[in-house]
PDB file of C-alpha atoms in Angstrom:
ATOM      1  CA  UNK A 109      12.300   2.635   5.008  1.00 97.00           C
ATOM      2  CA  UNK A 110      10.254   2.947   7.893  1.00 98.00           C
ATOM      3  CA  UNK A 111       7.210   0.924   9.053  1.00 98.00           C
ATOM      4  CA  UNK A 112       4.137   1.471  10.586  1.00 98.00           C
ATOM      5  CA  UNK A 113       1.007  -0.279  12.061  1.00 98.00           C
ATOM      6  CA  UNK A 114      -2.326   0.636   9.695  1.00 98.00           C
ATOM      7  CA  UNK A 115      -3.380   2.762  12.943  1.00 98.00           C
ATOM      8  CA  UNK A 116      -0.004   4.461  12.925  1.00 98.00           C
ATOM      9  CA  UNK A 117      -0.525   5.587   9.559  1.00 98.00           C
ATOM     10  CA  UNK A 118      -3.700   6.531   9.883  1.00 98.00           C
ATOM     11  CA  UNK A 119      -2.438   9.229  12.295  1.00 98.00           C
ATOM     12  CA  UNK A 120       0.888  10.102  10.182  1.00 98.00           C
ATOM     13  CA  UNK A 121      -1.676  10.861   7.186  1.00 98.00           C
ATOM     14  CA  UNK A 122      -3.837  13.149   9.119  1.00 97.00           C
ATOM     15  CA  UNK A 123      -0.979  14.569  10.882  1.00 98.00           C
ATOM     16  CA  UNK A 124       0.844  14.931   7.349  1.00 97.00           C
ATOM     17  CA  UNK A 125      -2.169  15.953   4.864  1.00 96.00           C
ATOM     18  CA  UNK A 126       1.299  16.455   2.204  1.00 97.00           C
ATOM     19  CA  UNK A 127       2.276  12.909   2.369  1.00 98.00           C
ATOM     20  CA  UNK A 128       1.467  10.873  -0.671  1.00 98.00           C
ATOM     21  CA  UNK A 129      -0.269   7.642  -0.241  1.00 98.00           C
ATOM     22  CA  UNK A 130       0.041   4.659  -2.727  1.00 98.00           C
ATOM     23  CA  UNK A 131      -1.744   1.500  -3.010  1.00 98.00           C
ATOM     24  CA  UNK A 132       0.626  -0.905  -5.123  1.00 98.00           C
ATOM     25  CA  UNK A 133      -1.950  -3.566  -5.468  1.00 97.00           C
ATOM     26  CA  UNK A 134      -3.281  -4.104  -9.104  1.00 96.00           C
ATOM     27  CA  UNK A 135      -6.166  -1.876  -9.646  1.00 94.00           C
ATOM     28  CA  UNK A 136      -8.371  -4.829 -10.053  1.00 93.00           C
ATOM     29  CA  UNK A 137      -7.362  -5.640  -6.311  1.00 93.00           C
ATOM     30  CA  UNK A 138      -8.046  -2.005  -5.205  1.00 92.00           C
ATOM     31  CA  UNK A 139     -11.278  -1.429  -6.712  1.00 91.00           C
ATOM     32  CA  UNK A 140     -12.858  -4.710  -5.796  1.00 93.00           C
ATOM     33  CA  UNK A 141     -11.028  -5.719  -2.556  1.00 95.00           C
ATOM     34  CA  UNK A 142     -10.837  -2.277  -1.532  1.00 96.00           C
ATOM     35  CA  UNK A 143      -8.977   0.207  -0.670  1.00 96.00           C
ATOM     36  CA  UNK A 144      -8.748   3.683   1.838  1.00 97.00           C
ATOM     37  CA  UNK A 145     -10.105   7.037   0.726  1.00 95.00           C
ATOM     38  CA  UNK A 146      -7.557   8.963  -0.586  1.00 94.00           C
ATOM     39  CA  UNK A 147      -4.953   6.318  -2.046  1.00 97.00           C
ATOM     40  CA  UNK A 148      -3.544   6.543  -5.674  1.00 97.00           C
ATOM     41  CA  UNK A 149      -3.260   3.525  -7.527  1.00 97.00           C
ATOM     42  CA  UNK A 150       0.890   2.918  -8.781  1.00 98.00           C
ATOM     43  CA  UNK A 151       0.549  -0.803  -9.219  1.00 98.00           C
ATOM     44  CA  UNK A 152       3.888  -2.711  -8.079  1.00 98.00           C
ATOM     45  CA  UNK A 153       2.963  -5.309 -11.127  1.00 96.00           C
ATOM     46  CA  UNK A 154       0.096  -5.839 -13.244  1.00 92.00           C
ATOM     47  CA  UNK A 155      -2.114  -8.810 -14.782  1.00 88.00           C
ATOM     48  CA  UNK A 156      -0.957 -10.300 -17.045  1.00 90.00           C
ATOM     49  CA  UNK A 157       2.430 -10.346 -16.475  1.00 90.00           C
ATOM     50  CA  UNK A 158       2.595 -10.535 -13.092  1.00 92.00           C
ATOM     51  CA  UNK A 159       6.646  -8.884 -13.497  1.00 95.00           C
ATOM     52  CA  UNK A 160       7.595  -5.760 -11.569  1.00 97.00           C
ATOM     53  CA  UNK A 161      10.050  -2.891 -13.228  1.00 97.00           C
ATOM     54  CA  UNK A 162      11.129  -1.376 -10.274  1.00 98.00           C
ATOM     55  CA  UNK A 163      12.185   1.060 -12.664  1.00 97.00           C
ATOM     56  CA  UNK A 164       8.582   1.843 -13.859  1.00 97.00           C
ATOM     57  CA  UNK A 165       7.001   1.972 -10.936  1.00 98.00           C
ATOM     58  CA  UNK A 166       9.567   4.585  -9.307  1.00 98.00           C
ATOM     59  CA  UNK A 167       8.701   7.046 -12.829  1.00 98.00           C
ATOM     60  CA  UNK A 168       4.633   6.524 -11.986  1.00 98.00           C
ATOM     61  CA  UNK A 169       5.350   7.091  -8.304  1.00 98.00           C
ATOM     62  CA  UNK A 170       7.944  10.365  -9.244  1.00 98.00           C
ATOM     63  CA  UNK A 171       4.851  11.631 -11.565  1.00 98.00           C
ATOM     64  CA  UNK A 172       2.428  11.672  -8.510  1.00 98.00           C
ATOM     65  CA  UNK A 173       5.087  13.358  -5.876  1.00 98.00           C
ATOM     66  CA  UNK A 174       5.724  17.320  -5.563  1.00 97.00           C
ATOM     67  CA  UNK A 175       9.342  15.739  -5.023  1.00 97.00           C
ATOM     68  CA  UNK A 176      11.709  12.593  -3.927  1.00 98.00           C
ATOM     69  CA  UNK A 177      11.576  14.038  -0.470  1.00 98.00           C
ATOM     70  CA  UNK A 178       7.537  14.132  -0.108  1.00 98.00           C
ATOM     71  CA  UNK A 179       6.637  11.355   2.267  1.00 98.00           C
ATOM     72  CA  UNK A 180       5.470   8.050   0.841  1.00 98.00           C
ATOM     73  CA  UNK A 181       3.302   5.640   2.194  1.00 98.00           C
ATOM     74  CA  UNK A 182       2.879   1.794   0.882  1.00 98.00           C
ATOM     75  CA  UNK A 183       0.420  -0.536   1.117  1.00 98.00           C
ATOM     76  CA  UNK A 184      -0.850  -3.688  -0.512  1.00 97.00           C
ATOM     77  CA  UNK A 185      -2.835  -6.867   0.637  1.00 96.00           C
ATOM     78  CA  UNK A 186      -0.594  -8.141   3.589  1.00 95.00           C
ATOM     79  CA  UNK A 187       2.617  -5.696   3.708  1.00 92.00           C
ATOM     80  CA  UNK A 188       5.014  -7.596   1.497  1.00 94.00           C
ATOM     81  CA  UNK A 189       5.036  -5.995  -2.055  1.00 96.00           C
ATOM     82  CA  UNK A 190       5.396  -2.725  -0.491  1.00 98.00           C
ATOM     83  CA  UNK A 191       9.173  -3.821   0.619  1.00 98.00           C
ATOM     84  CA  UNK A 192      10.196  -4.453  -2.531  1.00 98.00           C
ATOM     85  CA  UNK A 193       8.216  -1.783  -3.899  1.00 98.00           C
ATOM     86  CA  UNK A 194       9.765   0.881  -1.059  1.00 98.00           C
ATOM     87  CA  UNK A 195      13.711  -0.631  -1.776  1.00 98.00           C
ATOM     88  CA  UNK A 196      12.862   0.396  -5.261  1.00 98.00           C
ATOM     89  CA  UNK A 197      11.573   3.986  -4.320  1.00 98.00           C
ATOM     90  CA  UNK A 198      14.672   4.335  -2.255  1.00 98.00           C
ATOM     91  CA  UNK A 199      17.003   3.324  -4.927  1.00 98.00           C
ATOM     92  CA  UNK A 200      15.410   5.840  -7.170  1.00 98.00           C
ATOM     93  CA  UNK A 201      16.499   8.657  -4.473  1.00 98.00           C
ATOM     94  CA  UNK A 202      13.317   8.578  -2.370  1.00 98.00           C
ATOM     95  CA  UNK A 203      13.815   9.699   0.972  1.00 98.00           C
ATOM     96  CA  UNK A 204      10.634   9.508   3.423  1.00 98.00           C
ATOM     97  CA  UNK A 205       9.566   5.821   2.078  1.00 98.00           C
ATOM     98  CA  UNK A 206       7.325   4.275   4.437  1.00 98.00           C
ATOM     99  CA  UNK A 207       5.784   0.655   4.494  1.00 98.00           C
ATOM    100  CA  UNK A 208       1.737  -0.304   6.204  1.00 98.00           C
ATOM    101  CA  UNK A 209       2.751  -3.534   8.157  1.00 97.00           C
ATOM    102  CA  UNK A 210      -0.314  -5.844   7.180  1.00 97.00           C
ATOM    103  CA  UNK A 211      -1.090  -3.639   4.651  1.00 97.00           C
ATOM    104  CA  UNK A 212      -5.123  -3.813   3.808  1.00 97.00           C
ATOM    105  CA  UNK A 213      -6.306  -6.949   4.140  1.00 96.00           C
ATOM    106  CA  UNK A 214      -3.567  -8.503   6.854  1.00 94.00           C
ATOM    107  CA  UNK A 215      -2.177 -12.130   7.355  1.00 92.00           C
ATOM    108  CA  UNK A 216      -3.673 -15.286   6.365  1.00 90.00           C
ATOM    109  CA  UNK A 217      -5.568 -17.208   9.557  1.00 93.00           C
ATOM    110  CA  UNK A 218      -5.681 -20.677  10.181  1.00 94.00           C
ATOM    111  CA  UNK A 219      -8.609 -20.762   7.389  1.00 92.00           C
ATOM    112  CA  UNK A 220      -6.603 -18.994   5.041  1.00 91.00           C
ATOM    113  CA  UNK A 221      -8.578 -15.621   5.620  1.00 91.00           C
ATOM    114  CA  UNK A 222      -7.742 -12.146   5.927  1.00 91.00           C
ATOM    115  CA  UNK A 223      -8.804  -9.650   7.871  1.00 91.00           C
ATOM    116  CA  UNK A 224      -9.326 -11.212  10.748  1.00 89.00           C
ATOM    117  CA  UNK A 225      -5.883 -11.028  12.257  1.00 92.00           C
ATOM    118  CA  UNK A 226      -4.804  -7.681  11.191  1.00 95.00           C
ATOM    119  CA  UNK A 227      -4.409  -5.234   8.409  1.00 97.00           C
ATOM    120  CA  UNK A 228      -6.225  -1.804   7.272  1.00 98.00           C
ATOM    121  CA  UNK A 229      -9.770  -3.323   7.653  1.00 96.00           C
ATOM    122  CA  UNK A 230      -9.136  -5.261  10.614  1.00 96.00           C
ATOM    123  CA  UNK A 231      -8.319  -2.343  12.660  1.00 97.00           C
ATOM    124  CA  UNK A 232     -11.442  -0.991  11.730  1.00 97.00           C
ATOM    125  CA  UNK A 233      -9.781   2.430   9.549  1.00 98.00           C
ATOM    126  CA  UNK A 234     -11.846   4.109   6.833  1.00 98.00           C
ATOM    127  CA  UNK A 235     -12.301   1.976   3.624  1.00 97.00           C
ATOM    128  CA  UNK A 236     -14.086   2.017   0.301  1.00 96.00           C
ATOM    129  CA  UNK A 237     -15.340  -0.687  -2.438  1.00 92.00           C
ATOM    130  CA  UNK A 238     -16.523  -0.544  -5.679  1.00 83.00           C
TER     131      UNK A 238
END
C-alpha cells in the first residue's frame, strides 16, 4: 500500500483521471461531514453494527473498478480505517492500493478538533456538504 499527503493525491487524481477514489466513511459521515467531488461511497463498516467484512467491502470495491489493477485511493476521517480497509483490498488481489494520510478531516488537536492540524479540508482541497 502506498501513502500519500491529501495534496499528493490531489495531484495523483488529476494526473490519473482512471484511478478510482473511495471514501470508506459511513455515508452518514460523507454526506454530512463531507466529502471531495468525485468520491464513491464503499463504507469500511456501517451503523448499526459498527463490524467490518473485509470480505464485503473488497466485492463493493471490485463492483466499482474496471479491474484489481485500477488504482485505488482511500480515505476516511483521520487516515486509519483506510489501512485496514487497503490490507483488505490487497488481500483480495488489489494491486495499486493507496491510503490519504489524515484522510478528510485530519488529527484530533489539543481541543479535540479536526481540521485544524491536517487532513483533506485543512489543506484547503476541493470539498462538498450536503
Amino acid at each position: 500500500m502506498k501513502h500519500l499527503q491529501p495534496k499528493e493525491a490531489w495531484d495523483y487524481l488529476q494526473q490519473h483521471p482512471d484511478a478510482l477514489f473511495v471514501d470508506v466513511r459511513m455515508e452518514i459521515e460523507s454526506l454530512y461531514v463531507g466529502r471531495p467531488p468525485g468520491v464513491v461511497n464503499v463504507p469500511w463498516y456501517e451503523y448499526p453494527d459498527l463490524v467490518p467484512d473485509p470480505q464485503k467491502f473488497a466485492s463493493a470495491v471490485a463492483q466499482e473498478a474496471s479491474s484489481r489493477a485500477q488504482p485505488v485511493l482511500l480515505i476516511c476521517r483521520s487516515g486509519q480505517r483506510t489501512l485496514d480497509a487497503g490490507q483488505a483490498l490487497e488481500g483480495a488481489g488489489f494491486t495499486n492500493v493507496i491510503n490519504i494520510v489524515h484522510g478528510f478531516e485530519g488529527e484530533l488537536d489539543e481541543q479535540f478538533q479536526r481540521s485544524t492540524l491536517s487532513g483533506w479540508r485543512f489543506d484547503g482541497l476541493p470539498w462538498e456538504q450536503m
